[in-house]
mmCIF file of C-alpha atoms in Angstrom:
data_model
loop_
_atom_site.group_PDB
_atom_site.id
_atom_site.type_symbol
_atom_site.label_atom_id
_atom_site.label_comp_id
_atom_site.label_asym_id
_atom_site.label_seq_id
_atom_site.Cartn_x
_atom_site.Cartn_y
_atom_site.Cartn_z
ATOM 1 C CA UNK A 1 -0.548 2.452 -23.358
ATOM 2 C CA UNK A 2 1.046 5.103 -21.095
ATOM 3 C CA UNK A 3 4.591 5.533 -19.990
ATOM 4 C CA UNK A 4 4.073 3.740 -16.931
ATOM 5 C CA UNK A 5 3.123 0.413 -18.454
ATOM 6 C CA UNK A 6 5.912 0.299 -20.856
ATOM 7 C CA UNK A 7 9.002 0.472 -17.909
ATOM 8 C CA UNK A 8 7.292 -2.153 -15.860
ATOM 9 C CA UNK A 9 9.091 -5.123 -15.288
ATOM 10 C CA UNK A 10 12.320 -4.509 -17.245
ATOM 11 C CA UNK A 11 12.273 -0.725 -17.643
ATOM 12 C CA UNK A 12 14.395 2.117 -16.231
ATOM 13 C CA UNK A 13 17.776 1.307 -15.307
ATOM 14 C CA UNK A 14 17.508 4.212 -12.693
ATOM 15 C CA UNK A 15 18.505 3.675 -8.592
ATOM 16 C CA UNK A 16 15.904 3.839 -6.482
ATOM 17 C CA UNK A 17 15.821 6.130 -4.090
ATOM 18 C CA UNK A 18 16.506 3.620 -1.214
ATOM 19 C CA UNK A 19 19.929 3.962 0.311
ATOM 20 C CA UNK A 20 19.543 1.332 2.685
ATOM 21 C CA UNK A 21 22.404 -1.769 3.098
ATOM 22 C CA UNK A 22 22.799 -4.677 0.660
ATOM 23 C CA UNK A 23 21.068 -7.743 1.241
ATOM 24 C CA UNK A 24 23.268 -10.655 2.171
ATOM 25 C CA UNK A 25 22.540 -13.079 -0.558
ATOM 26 C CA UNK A 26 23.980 -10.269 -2.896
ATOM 27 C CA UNK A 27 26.414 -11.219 -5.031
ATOM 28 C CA UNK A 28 29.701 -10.073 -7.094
ATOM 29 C CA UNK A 29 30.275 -11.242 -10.758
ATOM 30 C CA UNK A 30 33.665 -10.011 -12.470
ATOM 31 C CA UNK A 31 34.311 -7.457 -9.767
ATOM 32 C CA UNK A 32 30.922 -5.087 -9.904
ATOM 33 C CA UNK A 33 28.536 -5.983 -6.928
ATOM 34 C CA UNK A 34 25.110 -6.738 -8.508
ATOM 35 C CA UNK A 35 22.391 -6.788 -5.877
ATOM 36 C CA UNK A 36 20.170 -9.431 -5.842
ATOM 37 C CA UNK A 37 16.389 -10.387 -6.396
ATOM 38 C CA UNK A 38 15.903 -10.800 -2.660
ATOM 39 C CA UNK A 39 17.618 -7.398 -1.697
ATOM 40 C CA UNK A 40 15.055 -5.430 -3.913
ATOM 41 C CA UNK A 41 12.041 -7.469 -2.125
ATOM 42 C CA UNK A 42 13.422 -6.814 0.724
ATOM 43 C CA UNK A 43 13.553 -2.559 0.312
ATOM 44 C CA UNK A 44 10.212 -2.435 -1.397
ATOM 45 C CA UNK A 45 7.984 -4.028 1.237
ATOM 46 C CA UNK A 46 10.164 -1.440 4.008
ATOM 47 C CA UNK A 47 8.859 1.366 1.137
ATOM 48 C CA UNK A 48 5.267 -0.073 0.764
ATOM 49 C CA UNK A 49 5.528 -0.273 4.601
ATOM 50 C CA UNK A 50 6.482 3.248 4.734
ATOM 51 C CA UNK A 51 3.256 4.328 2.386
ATOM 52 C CA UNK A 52 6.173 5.194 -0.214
ATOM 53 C CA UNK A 53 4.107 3.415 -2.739
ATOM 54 C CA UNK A 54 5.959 4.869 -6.035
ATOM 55 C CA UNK A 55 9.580 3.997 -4.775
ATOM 56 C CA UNK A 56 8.143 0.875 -4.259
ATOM 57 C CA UNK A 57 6.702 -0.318 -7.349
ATOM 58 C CA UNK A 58 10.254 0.363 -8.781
ATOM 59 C CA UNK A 59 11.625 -1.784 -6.129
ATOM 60 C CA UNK A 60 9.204 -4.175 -7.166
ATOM 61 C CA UNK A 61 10.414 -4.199 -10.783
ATOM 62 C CA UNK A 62 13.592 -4.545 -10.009
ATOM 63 C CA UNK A 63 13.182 -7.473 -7.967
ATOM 64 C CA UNK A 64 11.506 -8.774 -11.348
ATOM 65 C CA UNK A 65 13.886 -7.977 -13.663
ATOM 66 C CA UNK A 66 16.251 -10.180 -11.561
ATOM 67 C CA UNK A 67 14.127 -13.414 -11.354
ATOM 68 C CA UNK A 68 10.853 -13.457 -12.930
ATOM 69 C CA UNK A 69 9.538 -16.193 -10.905
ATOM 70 C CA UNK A 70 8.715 -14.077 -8.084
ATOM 71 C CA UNK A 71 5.108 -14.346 -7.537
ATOM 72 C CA UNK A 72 5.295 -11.525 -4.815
ATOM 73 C CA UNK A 73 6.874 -9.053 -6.741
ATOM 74 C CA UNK A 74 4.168 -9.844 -9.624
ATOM 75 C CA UNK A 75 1.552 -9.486 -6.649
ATOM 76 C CA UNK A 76 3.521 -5.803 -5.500
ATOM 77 C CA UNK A 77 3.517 -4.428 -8.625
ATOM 78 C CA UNK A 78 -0.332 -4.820 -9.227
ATOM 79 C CA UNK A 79 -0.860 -3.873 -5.266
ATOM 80 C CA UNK A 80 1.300 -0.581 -5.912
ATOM 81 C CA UNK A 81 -0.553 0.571 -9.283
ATOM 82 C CA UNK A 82 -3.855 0.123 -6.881
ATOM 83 C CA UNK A 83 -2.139 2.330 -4.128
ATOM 84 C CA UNK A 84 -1.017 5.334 -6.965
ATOM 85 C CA UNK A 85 -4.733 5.188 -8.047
ATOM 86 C CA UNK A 86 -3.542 3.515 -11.382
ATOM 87 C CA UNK A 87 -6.332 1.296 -11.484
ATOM 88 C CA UNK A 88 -6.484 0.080 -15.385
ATOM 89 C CA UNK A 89 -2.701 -0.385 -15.449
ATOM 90 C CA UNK A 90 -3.040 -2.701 -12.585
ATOM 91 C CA UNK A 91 -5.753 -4.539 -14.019
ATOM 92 C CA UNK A 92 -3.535 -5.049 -17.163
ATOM 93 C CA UNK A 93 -0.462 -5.950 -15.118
ATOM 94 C CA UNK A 94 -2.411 -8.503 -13.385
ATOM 95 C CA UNK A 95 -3.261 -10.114 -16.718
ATOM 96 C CA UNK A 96 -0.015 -10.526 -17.567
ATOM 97 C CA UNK A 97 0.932 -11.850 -14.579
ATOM 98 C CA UNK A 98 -1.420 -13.898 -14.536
ATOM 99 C CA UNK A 99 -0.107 -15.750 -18.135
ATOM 100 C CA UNK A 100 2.912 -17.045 -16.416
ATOM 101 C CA UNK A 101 0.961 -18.087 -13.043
ATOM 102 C CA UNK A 102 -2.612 -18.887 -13.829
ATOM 103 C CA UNK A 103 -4.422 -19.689 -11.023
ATOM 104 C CA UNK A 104 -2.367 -18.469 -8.430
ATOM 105 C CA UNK A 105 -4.521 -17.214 -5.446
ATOM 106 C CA UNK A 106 -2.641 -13.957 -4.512
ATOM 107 C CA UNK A 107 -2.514 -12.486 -8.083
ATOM 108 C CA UNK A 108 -6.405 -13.332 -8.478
ATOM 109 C CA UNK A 109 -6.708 -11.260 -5.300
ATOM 110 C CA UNK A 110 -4.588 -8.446 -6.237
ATOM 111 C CA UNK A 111 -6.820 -8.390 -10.092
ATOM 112 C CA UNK A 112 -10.443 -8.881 -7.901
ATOM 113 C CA UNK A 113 -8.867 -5.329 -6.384
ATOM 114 C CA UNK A 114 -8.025 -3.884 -9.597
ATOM 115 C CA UNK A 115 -11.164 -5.168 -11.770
ATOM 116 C CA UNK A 116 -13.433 -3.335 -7.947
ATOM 117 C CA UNK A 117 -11.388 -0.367 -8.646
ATOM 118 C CA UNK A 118 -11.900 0.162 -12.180
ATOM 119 C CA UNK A 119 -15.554 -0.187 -11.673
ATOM 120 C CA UNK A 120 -15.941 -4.202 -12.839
ATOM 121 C CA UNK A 121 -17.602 -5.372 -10.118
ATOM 122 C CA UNK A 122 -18.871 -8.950 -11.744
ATOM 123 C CA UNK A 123 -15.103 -9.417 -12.741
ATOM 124 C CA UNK A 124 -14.007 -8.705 -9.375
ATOM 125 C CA UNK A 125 -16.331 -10.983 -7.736
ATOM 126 C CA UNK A 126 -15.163 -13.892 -9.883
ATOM 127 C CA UNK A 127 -11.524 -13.343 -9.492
ATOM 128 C CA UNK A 128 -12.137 -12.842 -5.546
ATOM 129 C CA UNK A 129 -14.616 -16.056 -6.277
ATOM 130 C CA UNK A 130 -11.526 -18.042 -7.634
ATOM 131 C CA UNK A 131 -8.733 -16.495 -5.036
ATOM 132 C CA UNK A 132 -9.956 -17.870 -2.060
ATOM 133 C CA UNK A 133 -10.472 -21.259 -3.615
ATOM 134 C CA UNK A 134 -6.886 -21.775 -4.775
ATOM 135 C CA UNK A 135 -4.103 -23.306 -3.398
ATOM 136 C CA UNK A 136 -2.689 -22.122 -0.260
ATOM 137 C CA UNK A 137 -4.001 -18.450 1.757
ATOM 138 C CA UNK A 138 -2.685 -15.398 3.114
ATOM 139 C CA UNK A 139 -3.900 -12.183 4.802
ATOM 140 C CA UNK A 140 -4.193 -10.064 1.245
ATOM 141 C CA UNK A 141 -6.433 -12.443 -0.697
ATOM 142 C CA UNK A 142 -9.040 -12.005 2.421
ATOM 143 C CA UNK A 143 -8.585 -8.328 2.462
ATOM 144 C CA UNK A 144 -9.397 -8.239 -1.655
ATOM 145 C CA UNK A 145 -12.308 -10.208 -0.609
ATOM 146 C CA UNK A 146 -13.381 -8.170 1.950
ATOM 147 C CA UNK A 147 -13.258 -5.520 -0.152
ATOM 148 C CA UNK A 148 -14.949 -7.236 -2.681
ATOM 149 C CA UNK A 149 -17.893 -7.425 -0.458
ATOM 150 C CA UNK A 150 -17.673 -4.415 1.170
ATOM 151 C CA UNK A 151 -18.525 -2.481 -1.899
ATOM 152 C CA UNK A 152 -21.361 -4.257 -2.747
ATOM 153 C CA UNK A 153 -22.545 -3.611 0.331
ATOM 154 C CA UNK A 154 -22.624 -7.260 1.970
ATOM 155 C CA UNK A 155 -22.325 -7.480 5.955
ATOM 156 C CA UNK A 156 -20.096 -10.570 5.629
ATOM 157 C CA UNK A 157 -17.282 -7.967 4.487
ATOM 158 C CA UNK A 158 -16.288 -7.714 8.067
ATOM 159 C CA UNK A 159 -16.003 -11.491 8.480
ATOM 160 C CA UNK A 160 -13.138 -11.592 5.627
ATOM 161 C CA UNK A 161 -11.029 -9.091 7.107
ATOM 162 C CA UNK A 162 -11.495 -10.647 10.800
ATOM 163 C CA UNK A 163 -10.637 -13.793 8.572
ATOM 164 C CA UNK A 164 -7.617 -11.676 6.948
ATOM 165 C CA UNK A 165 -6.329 -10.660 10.754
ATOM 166 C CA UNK A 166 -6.638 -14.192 11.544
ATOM 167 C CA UNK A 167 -4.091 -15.600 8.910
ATOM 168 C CA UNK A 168 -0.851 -16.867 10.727
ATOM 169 C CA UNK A 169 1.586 -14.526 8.568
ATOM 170 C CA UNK A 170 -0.161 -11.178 9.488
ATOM 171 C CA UNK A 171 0.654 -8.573 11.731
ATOM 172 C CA UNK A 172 0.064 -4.811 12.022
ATOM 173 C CA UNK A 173 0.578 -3.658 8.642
ATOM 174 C CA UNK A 174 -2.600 -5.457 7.683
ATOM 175 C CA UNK A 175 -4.765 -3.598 9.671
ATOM 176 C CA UNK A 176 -3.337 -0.908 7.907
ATOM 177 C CA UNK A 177 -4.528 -2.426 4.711
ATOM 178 C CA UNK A 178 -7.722 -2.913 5.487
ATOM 179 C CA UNK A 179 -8.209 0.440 7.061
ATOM 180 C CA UNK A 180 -6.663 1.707 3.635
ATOM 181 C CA UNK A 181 -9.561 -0.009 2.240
ATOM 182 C CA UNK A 182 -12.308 1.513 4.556
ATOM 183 C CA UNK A 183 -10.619 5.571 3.851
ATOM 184 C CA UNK A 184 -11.308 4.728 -0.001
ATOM 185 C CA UNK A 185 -14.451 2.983 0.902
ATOM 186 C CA UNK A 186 -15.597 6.622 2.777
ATOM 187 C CA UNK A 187 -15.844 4.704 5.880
ATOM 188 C CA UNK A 188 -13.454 6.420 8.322
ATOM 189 C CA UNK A 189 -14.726 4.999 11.712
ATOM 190 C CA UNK A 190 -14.443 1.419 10.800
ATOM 191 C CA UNK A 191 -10.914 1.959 9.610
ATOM 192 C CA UNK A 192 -9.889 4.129 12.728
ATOM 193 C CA UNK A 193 -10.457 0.694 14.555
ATOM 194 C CA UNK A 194 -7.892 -1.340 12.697
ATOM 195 C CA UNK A 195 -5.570 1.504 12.343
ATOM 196 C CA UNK A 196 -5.910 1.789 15.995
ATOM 197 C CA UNK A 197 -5.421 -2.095 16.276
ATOM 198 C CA UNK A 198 -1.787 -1.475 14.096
ATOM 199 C CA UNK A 199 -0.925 1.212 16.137
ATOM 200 C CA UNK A 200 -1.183 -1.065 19.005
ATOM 201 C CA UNK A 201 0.901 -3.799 18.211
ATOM 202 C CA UNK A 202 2.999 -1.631 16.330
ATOM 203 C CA UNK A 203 3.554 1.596 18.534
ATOM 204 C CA UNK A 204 7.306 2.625 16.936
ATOM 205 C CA UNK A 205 5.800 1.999 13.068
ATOM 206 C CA UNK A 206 5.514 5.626 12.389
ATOM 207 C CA UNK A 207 2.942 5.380 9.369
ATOM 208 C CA UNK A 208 0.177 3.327 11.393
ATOM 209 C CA UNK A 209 0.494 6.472 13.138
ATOM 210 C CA UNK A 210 0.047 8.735 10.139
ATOM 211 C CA UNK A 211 -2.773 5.745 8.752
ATOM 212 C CA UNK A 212 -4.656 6.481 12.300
ATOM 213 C CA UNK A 213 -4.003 10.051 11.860
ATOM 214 C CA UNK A 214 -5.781 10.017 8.120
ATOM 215 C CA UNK A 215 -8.630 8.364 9.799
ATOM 216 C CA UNK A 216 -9.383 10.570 12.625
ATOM 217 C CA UNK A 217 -9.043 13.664 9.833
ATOM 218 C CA UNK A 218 -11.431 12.462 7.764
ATOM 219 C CA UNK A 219 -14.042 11.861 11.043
ATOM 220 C CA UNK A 220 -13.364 15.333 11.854
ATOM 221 C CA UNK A 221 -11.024 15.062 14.990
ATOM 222 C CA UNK A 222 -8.362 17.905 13.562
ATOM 223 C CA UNK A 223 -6.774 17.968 16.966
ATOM 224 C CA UNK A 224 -5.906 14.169 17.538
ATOM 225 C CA UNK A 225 -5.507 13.680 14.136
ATOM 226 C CA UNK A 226 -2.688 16.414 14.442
ATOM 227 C CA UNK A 227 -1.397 14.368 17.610
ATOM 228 C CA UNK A 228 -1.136 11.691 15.671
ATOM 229 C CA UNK A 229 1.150 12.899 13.463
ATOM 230 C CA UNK A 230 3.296 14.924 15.759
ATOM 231 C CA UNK A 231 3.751 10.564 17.021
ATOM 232 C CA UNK A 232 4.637 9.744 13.695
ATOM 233 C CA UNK A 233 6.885 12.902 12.576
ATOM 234 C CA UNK A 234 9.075 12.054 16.475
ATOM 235 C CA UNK A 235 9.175 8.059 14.955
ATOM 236 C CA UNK A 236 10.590 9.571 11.739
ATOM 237 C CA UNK A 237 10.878 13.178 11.071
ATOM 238 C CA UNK A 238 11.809 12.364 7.014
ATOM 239 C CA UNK A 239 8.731 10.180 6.669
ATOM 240 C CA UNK A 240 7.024 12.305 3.489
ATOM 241 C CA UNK A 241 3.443 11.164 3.832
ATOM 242 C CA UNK A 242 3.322 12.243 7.607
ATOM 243 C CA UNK A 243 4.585 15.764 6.628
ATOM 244 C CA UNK A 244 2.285 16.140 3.719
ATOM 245 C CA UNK A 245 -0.824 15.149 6.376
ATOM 246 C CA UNK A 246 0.365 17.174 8.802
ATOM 247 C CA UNK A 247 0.632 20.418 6.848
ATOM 248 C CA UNK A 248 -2.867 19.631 5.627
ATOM 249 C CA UNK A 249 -4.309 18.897 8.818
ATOM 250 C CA UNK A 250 -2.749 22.037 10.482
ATOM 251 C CA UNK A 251 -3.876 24.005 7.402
ATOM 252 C CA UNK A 252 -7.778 23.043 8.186
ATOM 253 C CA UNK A 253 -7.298 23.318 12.284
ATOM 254 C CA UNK A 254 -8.845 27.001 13.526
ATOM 255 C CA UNK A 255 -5.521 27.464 14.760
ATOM 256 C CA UNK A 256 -3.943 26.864 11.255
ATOM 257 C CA UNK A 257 -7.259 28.923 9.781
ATOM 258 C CA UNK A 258 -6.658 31.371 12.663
ATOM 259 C CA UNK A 259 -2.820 32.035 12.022
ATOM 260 C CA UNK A 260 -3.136 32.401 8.180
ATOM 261 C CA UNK A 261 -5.841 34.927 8.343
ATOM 262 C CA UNK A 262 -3.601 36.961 10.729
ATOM 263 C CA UNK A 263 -0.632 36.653 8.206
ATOM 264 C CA UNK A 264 -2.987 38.061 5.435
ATOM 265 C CA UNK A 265 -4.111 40.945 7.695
ATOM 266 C CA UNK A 266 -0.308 41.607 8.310
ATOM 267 C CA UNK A 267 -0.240 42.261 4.561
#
């Protein structure tokens, strides 16, 4: 087992990065302020929000080591490994979750993801089988399924994430989800639609712009895809993922091409 897997949960005692205010339910014991559970759920869904998917899977695991019996920071954890591309850890973390809440529809989604990722489609199918027939729903376990389907091909992929849109609690970031899932899908045009759809209820969310920005790269459109991210660099000019797409889309325009054959030239 690699690093990673061994700090989950209860690992590092290290801050993370987030500087931003306390939550309010945090609490003092013997004088030192100890920030709670709810605080550290609170910052990693802004980071996951942000597409500052490492920062928050330690948010994530914070939140954990301060009460276990959150089910969404179990569900983050596995949704973040996914995100860094660490597809067997999150299968494995989604086991273990999985111990303490068998059955429970949102982990089942977040393993049917991991299990698709890793290649075990037959696994993924039954977990995704078994998600939407538990207790409760929510917006992720139809975007799993979608998924789910989607790589196997099926039309009725697009039904589940209509069905995922659909869900009372979801909004814009959603569509970025699912258009997340069409870029590692290699299916840019369907995704530029929902990232559009984010960017549209969510115009001051600087990484649907950078999300809508990926897509149109990826179909070829250097030029909006650059505008894009201009939009998303003016929302937030510290926001990391929209500077590393920007340089790269730049650095493939014939005006980036252009400009760093002159500099060679100048040599």
């Amino acid at each position: 087992m690699n690093g990673r897997f061994s700090r989950l949960e209860f690992g590092s005692r290290e801050e993370p990065p987030s500087e931003a205010p306390l939550h309010t339910t945090d609490k003092s014991q013997e004088g030192t302020l100890t920030r709670s559970a709810d605080h550290f759920l609170a910052q990693a869904t802004r980071a996951n929000r942000r597409g500052e998917f490492e920062s928050a899977l330690q948010l994530y695991t914070r939140a954990l080591r301060e009460d276990r019996s959150r089910i969404v920071a179990w569900v983050g954890q596995v949704q973040m490994l996914v995100e860094l591309g660490e597809y067997g850890e999150a299968r494995l973390w989604s086991d273990k979750a999985l111990e303490a809440f068998r059955s429970n529809g949102d982990l089942l989604a977040a393993k049917a993801q991991a299990c698709l990722r890793v290649g075990d489609t037959r696994a993924a199918q039954i977990c995704s089988d078994a998600s939407v027939q538990a207790a409760g729903s929510g917006p992720f376990r139809w975007a799993s399924r979608g998924e789910t389907l989607l790589a196997q091909g099926q039309p009725r992929a697009r039904d589940c994430f209509d069905k995922c849109i659909a869900e009372p609690a979801a909004d814009w970031f959603d569509r970025i989800v699912i258009a997340r899932i069409y870029l590692y899908h290699h299916k840019p045009a369907a995704a530029l639609e929902f990232a559009s759809h984010a960017v549209g209820l969510a115009p001051a969310e600087p990484y649907a712009w950078t999300v809508r920005a990926k897509c149109l790269f990826d179909l070829g459109e250097t030029g909006k895809a650059e505008e894009c991210c201009r939009r998303a660099l003016e929302l937030d000019p510290r926001l990391l993922v929209a500077q590393n797409l920007h340089k790269t889309v730049v650095g493939t325009s014939p005006a980036g091409v252009f400009n760093r054959l002159k500099g060679w030239l100048r040599r």
